[in-house]
Amino acid sequence: MSETADALECRVLMRGATARDALMTRAVLERADVQVQTCSTLAELVDELARGAGALVLAEEALADPAATGLTQALQRQPPWSDLPVLVLARQGADSRVVAEAMDSVANVTVIERPMRVAAFVSSVRSALRARKRQYDLRATLEGLRVADQRKTEFLATLAHELRNPLAPLQTALTLLKRKRPGPDEAARHYDMMRRQIDHMVRLVNDLMEISRITRGRIELDMGPIDLRQVLRDAVELSRPLLDAAQHQLALRLPEGPLPLAGDSVRLTQVFSNLLNNAAKYTPAAGHVVLTAQAQDGQAVVGVQDDGIGIAPDMLDTVFDMFVQVSGASKAAQGGLGIGLTLARSLVELHGGRIVAHSAGLGQGSTFTVRLPLQAEPAVETPVDAPAATAAALTALVVDDNRDAADSLAEFLEAVGMSTGVAYSGAQALELLPELRPDLAILDIGMPGMDGYELARRLRQHPAGQRTLLVALTGWGQQRDREATAEAGFDHHLVKPLDPEQLIALVEGFSR
């Protein structure tokens, strides 16, 4: 709200018994720092009311004006949040009929008998204005809730749309594989496509989980000395497929010297990859993207500039907010939930930095600038040797009440050389345990009857399961969920859908 509009809504509109009374009353209130607008007629006061008011002060004589009907109607048309205070300055003596009618027709009326003590009158006016201020706060809250609800509705519609997009080709490919029974080459093409679509769905769900963790303050950064230049190179590598697919030209301009700072390299790579992905998605084909970095006043300043669809001026302050999408942007983007910028801002702020958006307007491209505090000393990068892969014939137990999930996971483990046993409940798993004696057990958590936590505790107590590598496989990935699985005796916590490469790496690092 502008300063002028705010002033109008905080003023007192007054209609006195006489012009002299109005001047005296106004002088009293203005000495108390109350803004007053005197009105020569009640009709004028009704007109001014439409522009805004914090309270009304009316002499009893003014209520006999025929325009009082218009005032009553105006007050009865107030929105649900509003209950404008009306102070009536009544004549001394018997109760007045017009005052009684005013009290019956208008809810928030306070009657003050004349003559009155100045202190009591000023106190009453200030109390009325404070009550009106609380009404304005309620209005702002209700408007915020309305806008948030509208954004969430749009977000859920976008989420449903984005989840349907990969499901459609998955369903089509499965139908083709079942009906056509294609040869290996043709089938491999369908499998590759299905893998891409599943990866896309996983990214959508991961973004949602990241937002949930950040908004609840449950994200932890793995801070260490890094060179921001390497982070930016890693981000380019992640975003390269999207940039190349759109035939964009990327210009990478990094300084020759290091940009040392303390940060989580994985999270910062995620930040700049998100910005590059946005530039790729919201820029028409064969566009230009420029990634720059420099040291400036003790800060690393990174810019991601594109010549894409741009941002309207009224959206620059809200483009990072949850559930906000730039008008028309969802049509330009090739998939996504529109929460990448929210993630980016949150992660940058966790690093003590700041991110801002610039655009000359729609159709004129965008620039996102990130500022992060530099360290005095350059970062030292220690190369990490890749762990040597170990191959071993292991026995695995898969437990999941979802038979398709259990059987397919067991088939995958067998394909990589393990022998497996499958159980669809905790009780079945305990029956298999003495004979199977598994090296690895992958347990679903949310099973009916005996859940994964209880099964893990029983496995740990059984002689055949005391040395078993226990892996929880669940759709829950919050920190409290990981703490619960660790307390139950699990060695690792994996989140559905399972990343096969992550499981293979875990098994390869397992020493029997």
Coordinates of C-alpha atoms in Angstrom, one line a residue:
M1 CA 0.0 0.0 0.0
S2 CA 1.3 3.5 -0.9
E3 CA 2.1 6.0 1.8
T4 CA -0.8 8.2 0.7
A5 CA -3.3 5.4 0.8
D6 CA -2.0 4.3 4.2
A7 CA -2.5 7.9 5.5
L8 CA -6.1 8.0 4.2
E9 CA -6.9 4.8 6.0
C10 CA -5.5 6.1 9.3
R11 CA -7.3 9.4 9.4
V12 CA -10.3 10.4 11.5
L13 CA -13.3 11.8 9.5
M14 CA -15.3 14.3 11.6
R15 CA -18.6 16.0 11.3
G16 CA -19.1 18.4 14.2
A17 CA -22.3 20.1 15.5
T18 CA -21.1 23.5 14.3
A19 CA -18.1 24.7 12.4
R20 CA -16.6 26.1 15.6
D21 CA -17.0 22.8 17.4
A22 CA -15.3 21.0 14.5
L23 CA -12.3 23.4 14.6
M24 CA -11.9 23.0 18.4
T25 CA -12.2 19.2 18.3
R26 CA -9.8 19.0 15.4
A27 CA -7.2 21.1 17.2
V28 CA -7.5 18.8 20.3
L29 CA -6.9 15.7 18.2
E30 CA -4.1 17.2 16.1
R31 CA -2.2 18.2 19.3
A32 CA -2.4 14.4 20.1
D33 CA -0.8 13.6 16.7
V34 CA -4.1 12.3 15.2
Q35 CA -4.7 13.1 11.6
V36 CA -8.2 14.6 11.2
Q37 CA -10.3 15.4 8.1
T38 CA -13.3 17.7 8.9
C39 CA -16.4 17.5 6.7
S40 CA -18.8 20.3 6.3
T41 CA -21.7 17.9 5.5
L42 CA -22.5 14.3 6.2
A43 CA -22.7 13.6 2.5
E44 CA -19.1 14.9 2.1
L45 CA -18.1 12.5 4.9
V46 CA -19.7 9.6 3.1
D47 CA -17.8 10.4 0.0
E48 CA -14.5 10.7 1.9
L49 CA -15.3 7.4 3.7
A50 CA -15.0 5.6 0.3
R51 CA -11.3 6.7 0.2
G52 CA -10.5 5.3 3.6
A53 CA -10.8 6.1 7.3
G54 CA -9.5 4.9 10.6
A55 CA -12.5 6.1 12.6
L56 CA -15.5 8.5 12.4
V57 CA -16.3 11.2 15.0
L58 CA -19.9 12.5 14.6
A59 CA -21.9 15.0 16.6
E60 CA -25.4 13.8 17.5
E61 CA -26.9 16.6 15.5
A62 CA -25.3 15.2 12.3
L63 CA -27.2 12.0 12.6
A64 CA -30.5 13.9 12.0
D65 CA -29.2 14.7 8.5
P66 CA -31.0 12.9 5.7
A67 CA -27.6 11.7 4.4
A68 CA -27.3 9.5 7.6
T69 CA -29.1 6.8 5.6
G70 CA -26.3 6.8 3.1
L71 CA -23.8 6.6 5.9
T72 CA -25.6 3.6 7.4
Q73 CA -25.7 1.9 4.1
A74 CA -21.9 2.5 3.5
L75 CA -21.1 1.0 6.9
Q76 CA -23.3 -2.0 6.3
R77 CA -21.4 -2.7 3.1
Q78 CA -18.1 -3.1 4.9
P79 CA -16.1 -6.2 3.9
P80 CA -16.0 -9.1 6.5
W81 CA -12.6 -7.9 8.0
S82 CA -13.8 -4.4 8.6
D83 CA -15.8 -2.9 11.6
L84 CA -15.1 0.8 11.4
P85 CA -15.2 2.5 14.8
V86 CA -17.8 5.3 15.1
L87 CA -17.7 7.8 18.0
V88 CA -20.9 9.8 18.6
L89 CA -20.6 13.0 20.6
A90 CA -24.0 13.1 22.3
R91 CA -25.8 16.0 23.9
Q92 CA -26.1 16.0 27.6
G93 CA -29.4 14.8 29.0
A94 CA -32.0 12.2 28.2
D95 CA -31.3 9.4 25.8
S96 CA -31.6 10.6 22.2
R97 CA -33.7 8.7 19.6
V98 CA -31.3 9.3 16.8
V99 CA -28.4 8.0 18.9
A100 CA -30.4 4.9 19.8
E101 CA -31.2 4.3 16.1
A102 CA -27.5 4.7 15.2
M103 CA -26.5 2.2 17.8
D104 CA -29.1 -0.3 16.4
S105 CA -28.1 0.1 12.7
V106 CA -24.3 0.4 13.1
A107 CA -22.4 -2.3 15.1
N108 CA -19.3 -0.5 16.3
V109 CA -20.6 2.7 18.0
T110 CA -19.2 4.4 21.1
V111 CA -21.3 7.2 22.6
I112 CA -19.4 10.0 24.4
E113 CA -21.5 12.6 26.3
R114 CA -20.7 16.3 25.9
P115 CA -19.2 18.2 27.6
M116 CA -16.3 15.7 27.8
R117 CA -12.9 15.6 29.3
V118 CA -10.2 16.1 26.7
A119 CA -8.0 13.2 28.0
A120 CA -11.0 10.8 27.9
F121 CA -11.9 11.9 24.4
V122 CA -8.4 11.6 23.0
S123 CA -8.0 8.2 24.7
S124 CA -11.2 6.9 23.1
V125 CA -10.1 8.1 19.6
R126 CA -6.7 6.4 20.0
S127 CA -8.3 3.2 21.2
A128 CA -10.5 3.3 18.1
L129 CA -7.5 3.8 15.8
R130 CA -5.6 0.9 17.4
A131 CA -8.6 -1.4 16.9
R132 CA -8.8 -0.2 13.3
K133 CA -5.1 -1.0 12.9
R134 CA -5.7 -4.6 14.0
Q135 CA -8.5 -4.8 11.4
Y136 CA -6.0 -3.8 8.7
D137 CA -3.6 -6.5 10.0
L138 CA -6.4 -9.0 9.7
R139 CA -7.1 -7.8 6.2
A140 CA -3.4 -8.3 5.2
T141 CA -3.4 -11.7 6.7
L142 CA -6.6 -12.7 4.9
E143 CA -5.2 -11.4 1.6
G144 CA -2.0 -13.2 2.2
L145 CA -3.9 -16.4 2.8
R146 CA -6.0 -15.8 -0.3
V147 CA -2.9 -15.3 -2.5
A148 CA -1.1 -18.3 -0.9
D149 CA -4.1 -20.5 -1.5
Q150 CA -4.4 -19.4 -5.1
R151 CA -0.6 -20.1 -5.6
K152 CA -0.9 -23.5 -4.0
T153 CA -3.9 -24.3 -6.2
E154 CA -1.9 -23.3 -9.3
F155 CA 1.1 -25.2 -8.0
L156 CA -0.9 -28.4 -7.5
A157 CA -2.3 -28.1 -11.0
T158 CA 1.2 -27.8 -12.3
L159 CA 2.4 -30.7 -10.2
A160 CA -0.4 -32.9 -11.6
H161 CA 0.5 -31.8 -15.1
E162 CA 4.2 -32.4 -14.7
L163 CA 3.6 -35.9 -13.2
R164 CA 1.3 -36.8 -16.0
N165 CA 3.8 -35.8 -18.6
P166 CA 6.3 -38.6 -17.9
L167 CA 3.5 -41.1 -17.0
A168 CA 2.1 -40.9 -20.5
P169 CA 5.2 -42.1 -22.4
L170 CA 5.8 -44.7 -19.7
Q171 CA 2.4 -46.2 -20.2
T172 CA 2.7 -46.1 -24.0
A173 CA 6.2 -47.7 -23.9
L174 CA 4.9 -50.5 -21.6
T175 CA 2.0 -51.2 -23.9
L176 CA 4.2 -51.3 -27.0
L177 CA 6.7 -53.7 -25.2
K178 CA 3.8 -56.0 -24.2
R179 CA 2.0 -56.0 -27.6
K180 CA 4.8 -55.9 -30.1
R181 CA 7.5 -58.0 -28.3
P182 CA 10.2 -55.9 -30.1
G183 CA 13.7 -57.0 -30.7
P184 CA 16.6 -56.0 -28.5
D185 CA 17.5 -52.9 -30.4
E186 CA 14.0 -51.5 -30.5
A187 CA 13.4 -52.5 -26.9
A188 CA 16.5 -50.8 -25.8
R189 CA 15.2 -47.5 -27.2
H190 CA 12.0 -47.9 -25.2
Y191 CA 14.0 -48.7 -22.1
D192 CA 16.2 -45.6 -22.5
M193 CA 13.1 -43.4 -22.8
M194 CA 11.5 -45.0 -19.7
R195 CA 14.7 -44.4 -17.8
R196 CA 14.7 -40.7 -18.8
Q197 CA 11.1 -40.3 -17.8
I198 CA 11.6 -42.0 -14.4
D199 CA 14.7 -39.8 -13.8
H200 CA 12.5 -36.8 -14.5
M201 CA 9.8 -37.9 -12.0
V202 CA 12.5 -38.5 -9.4
R203 CA 13.9 -35.0 -9.9
L204 CA 10.4 -33.5 -9.3
V205 CA 9.9 -35.5 -6.1
N206 CA 13.4 -34.6 -4.9
D207 CA 12.8 -30.9 -5.5
L208 CA 9.6 -31.2 -3.3
M209 CA 11.6 -33.0 -0.6
E210 CA 14.3 -30.3 -0.7
I211 CA 11.8 -27.5 -0.3
S212 CA 10.2 -29.4 2.7
R213 CA 13.6 -29.8 4.4
I214 CA 14.6 -26.2 3.9
T215 CA 11.3 -24.7 5.1
R216 CA 11.5 -26.8 8.2
G217 CA 15.1 -25.9 8.9
R218 CA 16.2 -29.6 8.6
I219 CA 18.8 -29.2 5.9
E220 CA 22.4 -29.6 6.9
L221 CA 25.3 -28.2 4.8
D222 CA 28.6 -30.1 4.4
M223 CA 30.8 -27.0 4.7
G224 CA 34.4 -27.0 3.6
P225 CA 36.9 -24.9 1.7
I226 CA 36.1 -24.8 -2.0
D227 CA 37.1 -23.0 -5.2
L228 CA 33.8 -21.6 -6.6
R229 CA 35.2 -21.9 -10.2
Q230 CA 35.1 -25.7 -9.9
V231 CA 31.5 -25.5 -8.6
L232 CA 30.6 -23.5 -11.6
R233 CA 32.3 -26.0 -14.0
D234 CA 30.4 -28.8 -12.3
A235 CA 27.1 -26.9 -12.7
V236 CA 27.8 -26.4 -16.4
E237 CA 28.5 -30.1 -16.8
L238 CA 25.1 -30.9 -15.1
S239 CA 23.2 -28.5 -17.3
R240 CA 25.0 -29.2 -20.5
P241 CA 22.5 -31.7 -21.9
L242 CA 19.6 -29.2 -21.5
L243 CA 21.7 -26.4 -23.0
D244 CA 22.8 -28.5 -25.9
A245 CA 19.3 -29.9 -26.6
A246 CA 18.0 -26.3 -27.0
Q247 CA 21.1 -25.4 -29.2
H248 CA 22.0 -22.6 -26.9
Q249 CA 25.5 -20.9 -27.0
L250 CA 27.0 -20.9 -23.5
A251 CA 29.8 -18.4 -22.7
L252 CA 31.7 -19.3 -19.5
R253 CA 33.8 -16.4 -18.2
L254 CA 35.8 -17.3 -15.0
P255 CA 38.7 -15.5 -13.5
E256 CA 42.2 -16.9 -13.7
G257 CA 42.7 -16.9 -10.0
P258 CA 40.7 -18.9 -7.5
L259 CA 37.5 -17.8 -5.8
P260 CA 37.9 -19.4 -2.3
L261 CA 35.0 -19.7 0.0
A262 CA 33.5 -21.9 2.7
G263 CA 30.6 -23.8 1.3
D264 CA 28.8 -27.1 0.4
S265 CA 30.0 -27.8 -3.1
V266 CA 27.1 -30.1 -3.8
R267 CA 24.5 -27.6 -2.7
L268 CA 26.1 -24.7 -4.5
T269 CA 26.4 -26.8 -7.7
Q270 CA 22.7 -27.4 -7.3
V271 CA 22.1 -23.6 -7.1
F272 CA 24.0 -22.7 -10.3
S273 CA 22.7 -25.7 -12.2
N274 CA 19.1 -24.6 -11.3
L275 CA 19.9 -21.1 -12.7
L276 CA 21.5 -22.5 -15.8
N277 CA 18.5 -24.9 -16.3
N278 CA 16.1 -22.0 -16.0
A279 CA 18.1 -20.0 -18.5
A280 CA 18.0 -22.9 -20.9
K281 CA 14.3 -23.6 -20.5
Y282 CA 13.0 -20.0 -20.6
T283 CA 15.1 -19.0 -23.6
P284 CA 13.9 -19.8 -27.2
A285 CA 16.0 -22.3 -29.2
A286 CA 19.5 -21.2 -30.3
G287 CA 19.7 -18.5 -27.6
H288 CA 22.6 -17.2 -25.6
V289 CA 23.5 -17.9 -22.0
V290 CA 26.4 -16.2 -20.2
L291 CA 27.9 -17.5 -16.9
T292 CA 30.3 -15.0 -15.3
A293 CA 32.2 -14.9 -12.0
Q294 CA 34.5 -12.4 -10.4
A295 CA 35.7 -11.2 -7.0
Q296 CA 34.3 -7.9 -5.9
D297 CA 34.6 -6.2 -2.5
G298 CA 35.2 -9.4 -0.6
Q299 CA 32.5 -11.3 -2.4
A300 CA 32.3 -13.7 -5.2
V301 CA 29.8 -12.3 -7.7
V302 CA 28.2 -14.8 -10.1
G303 CA 25.9 -13.8 -13.0
V304 CA 23.7 -16.0 -15.1
Q305 CA 22.4 -14.0 -18.1
D306 CA 20.1 -15.1 -20.9
D307 CA 18.2 -13.5 -23.8
G308 CA 15.0 -15.4 -23.1
I309 CA 11.4 -14.5 -22.2
G310 CA 12.4 -12.0 -19.4
I311 CA 10.5 -11.1 -16.3
A312 CA 7.8 -8.4 -15.9
P313 CA 8.8 -5.6 -13.5
D314 CA 6.0 -6.5 -11.0
M315 CA 7.3 -10.0 -10.7
L316 CA 11.0 -9.3 -9.9
D317 CA 10.3 -9.1 -6.1
T318 CA 8.2 -12.3 -6.0
V319 CA 9.9 -14.6 -8.5
F320 CA 11.8 -16.4 -5.7
D321 CA 8.7 -17.0 -3.6
M322 CA 7.1 -20.4 -3.1
F323 CA 4.4 -21.4 -5.6
V324 CA 5.1 -18.3 -7.8
Q325 CA 5.4 -18.7 -11.5
V326 CA 6.0 -15.9 -14.0
S327 CA 3.0 -15.4 -16.3
G328 CA 3.4 -17.5 -19.4
A329 CA 6.6 -19.2 -18.1
S330 CA 5.1 -22.6 -17.6
K331 CA 4.4 -22.8 -21.3
A332 CA 7.9 -21.8 -22.1
A333 CA 9.5 -24.3 -19.7
Q334 CA 10.0 -27.9 -20.8
G335 CA 8.7 -29.4 -17.5
G336 CA 9.4 -28.5 -13.9
L337 CA 7.5 -27.3 -10.8
G338 CA 8.7 -23.7 -10.8
I339 CA 10.4 -24.1 -7.3
G340 CA 14.0 -24.1 -8.5
L341 CA 14.4 -20.4 -7.7
T342 CA 13.0 -20.9 -4.3
L343 CA 15.5 -23.7 -3.7
A344 CA 18.3 -21.5 -5.1
R345 CA 17.5 -18.6 -2.8
S346 CA 17.2 -20.7 0.3
L347 CA 20.6 -22.5 -0.3
V348 CA 22.4 -19.2 -1.1
E349 CA 21.1 -17.6 2.0
L350 CA 22.2 -20.6 4.1
H351 CA 25.7 -19.8 2.8
G352 CA 25.4 -16.2 4.0
G353 CA 24.8 -14.9 0.4
R354 CA 22.2 -13.2 -1.6
I355 CA 20.5 -13.7 -4.9
V356 CA 18.6 -11.1 -7.0
A357 CA 16.9 -11.1 -10.4
H358 CA 17.2 -8.4 -13.0
S359 CA 15.2 -8.0 -16.2
A360 CA 14.3 -5.1 -18.5
G361 CA 10.9 -6.6 -19.1
L362 CA 9.1 -9.4 -20.9
G363 CA 11.0 -10.6 -24.0
Q364 CA 14.2 -8.9 -22.9
G365 CA 16.1 -11.6 -21.1
S366 CA 17.0 -12.1 -17.5
T367 CA 20.1 -11.9 -15.2
F368 CA 20.4 -13.7 -11.9
T369 CA 23.2 -12.4 -9.7
V370 CA 24.5 -14.4 -6.7
R371 CA 26.8 -12.9 -4.1
L372 CA 28.7 -15.1 -1.7
P373 CA 31.3 -14.1 0.9
L374 CA 34.9 -15.0 -0.1
Q375 CA 37.5 -16.4 2.3
A376 CA 40.9 -14.7 2.8
E377 CA 42.9 -17.8 1.9
P378 CA 42.5 -19.8 -1.3
A379 CA 40.7 -23.1 -1.1
V380 CA 42.9 -26.2 -1.3
E381 CA 41.3 -29.1 -3.2
T382 CA 42.4 -32.5 -2.2
P383 CA 41.9 -35.1 -4.9
V384 CA 39.9 -38.1 -3.8
D385 CA 40.7 -41.4 -5.3
A386 CA 37.7 -43.4 -6.4
P387 CA 37.2 -46.5 -4.2
A388 CA 38.1 -49.7 -5.9
A389 CA 35.2 -51.8 -6.8
T390 CA 35.0 -55.2 -5.1
A391 CA 33.0 -58.1 -6.6
A392 CA 31.7 -60.7 -4.2
A393 CA 29.0 -63.3 -4.3
L394 CA 26.6 -62.0 -1.8
T395 CA 23.2 -63.3 -0.6
A396 CA 20.4 -60.7 -0.3
L397 CA 17.0 -60.7 1.4
V398 CA 14.4 -58.4 0.0
V399 CA 11.3 -57.7 2.1
D400 CA 8.4 -55.6 0.8
D401 CA 4.7 -56.1 1.0
N402 CA 4.4 -54.7 -2.5
R403 CA 5.1 -57.9 -4.5
D404 CA 6.0 -56.1 -7.7
A405 CA 8.5 -53.9 -5.9
A406 CA 10.0 -56.9 -4.1
D407 CA 10.2 -59.2 -7.1
S408 CA 11.7 -56.6 -9.4
L409 CA 14.3 -55.6 -6.9
A410 CA 15.3 -59.2 -6.3
E411 CA 15.5 -59.8 -10.1
F412 CA 17.9 -56.8 -10.3
L413 CA 20.1 -58.1 -7.5
E414 CA 20.3 -61.4 -9.2
A415 CA 21.3 -59.7 -12.5
V416 CA 24.3 -58.2 -10.8
G417 CA 25.4 -61.6 -9.4
M418 CA 23.7 -62.0 -6.0
S419 CA 21.6 -64.9 -4.8
T420 CA 18.3 -63.6 -3.3
G421 CA 15.4 -64.5 -1.1
V422 CA 12.1 -62.6 -1.2
A423 CA 9.6 -62.1 1.6
Y424 CA 6.3 -60.1 1.5
S425 CA 6.0 -59.7 5.2
G426 CA 8.1 -59.5 8.4
A427 CA 7.0 -63.0 9.4
Q428 CA 8.0 -64.5 6.1
A429 CA 11.4 -62.9 6.4
L430 CA 12.1 -64.4 9.8
E431 CA 11.2 -67.8 8.5
L432 CA 13.7 -67.5 5.6
L433 CA 16.5 -66.1 7.9
P434 CA 18.0 -69.3 9.3
E435 CA 18.5 -71.0 6.0
L436 CA 19.3 -67.9 3.9
R437 CA 21.7 -66.2 6.3
P438 CA 21.8 -63.0 4.1
D439 CA 24.8 -60.7 3.8
L440 CA 22.4 -57.9 2.8
A441 CA 18.8 -57.3 3.7
I442 CA 16.8 -54.5 2.1
L443 CA 13.6 -53.9 4.1
D444 CA 10.6 -51.8 3.4
I445 CA 9.5 -49.7 6.4
G446 CA 5.8 -49.2 6.0
M447 CA 4.6 -52.8 6.0
P448 CA 1.3 -53.9 7.7
G449 CA 1.6 -56.0 10.8
M450 CA 5.3 -56.1 11.6
D451 CA 6.9 -53.0 10.1
G452 CA 10.5 -52.6 9.0
Y453 CA 11.6 -51.1 12.3
E454 CA 10.5 -54.1 14.3
L455 CA 11.8 -56.5 11.7
A456 CA 15.2 -54.8 11.8
R457 CA 15.3 -55.2 15.6
R458 CA 14.5 -58.9 15.4
L459 CA 17.0 -59.5 12.7
R460 CA 19.7 -57.9 14.8
Q461 CA 18.8 -60.2 17.7
H462 CA 18.9 -63.3 15.5
P463 CA 22.3 -65.1 15.2
A464 CA 21.8 -65.3 11.4
G465 CA 21.2 -61.6 11.1
Q466 CA 23.7 -60.0 13.5
R467 CA 26.3 -59.3 10.8
T468 CA 23.8 -58.6 8.0
L469 CA 24.1 -55.2 6.2
L470 CA 20.6 -53.7 6.8
V471 CA 19.3 -51.2 4.3
A472 CA 16.0 -49.3 4.8
L473 CA 14.2 -48.6 1.6
T474 CA 11.3 -46.2 2.1
G475 CA 9.5 -43.2 0.7
W476 CA 10.2 -41.2 3.8
G477 CA 13.5 -39.2 3.7
Q478 CA 13.4 -36.6 6.5
Q479 CA 16.1 -36.4 9.1
R480 CA 13.8 -37.8 11.8
D481 CA 13.1 -40.8 9.5
R482 CA 16.8 -41.4 9.1
E483 CA 17.3 -41.2 12.9
A484 CA 14.5 -43.7 13.4
T485 CA 16.0 -46.2 11.0
A486 CA 19.4 -45.8 12.6
E487 CA 17.9 -46.4 16.1
A488 CA 16.2 -49.6 14.8
G489 CA 19.6 -51.0 13.7
F490 CA 19.8 -50.1 10.0
D491 CA 23.2 -49.4 8.4
H492 CA 21.8 -47.3 5.5
H493 CA 18.7 -45.4 4.6
L494 CA 17.7 -45.3 0.9
V495 CA 14.7 -43.3 -0.4
K496 CA 12.3 -44.7 -3.0
P497 CA 12.5 -44.9 -5.9
L498 CA 15.8 -46.8 -5.6
D499 CA 18.7 -45.6 -7.5
P500 CA 20.3 -48.8 -8.7
E501 CA 23.8 -47.2 -9.1
Q502 CA 23.6 -46.0 -5.5
L503 CA 22.8 -49.5 -4.3
I504 CA 25.6 -51.1 -6.3
A505 CA 28.1 -48.6 -4.9
L506 CA 26.8 -49.4 -1.4
V507 CA 27.2 -53.1 -1.9
E508 CA 30.6 -52.8 -3.5
G509 CA 31.8 -50.9 -0.4
F510 CA 30.5 -53.6 1.9
S511 CA 33.2 -55.7 3.5
R512 CA 31.9 -59.0 4.5

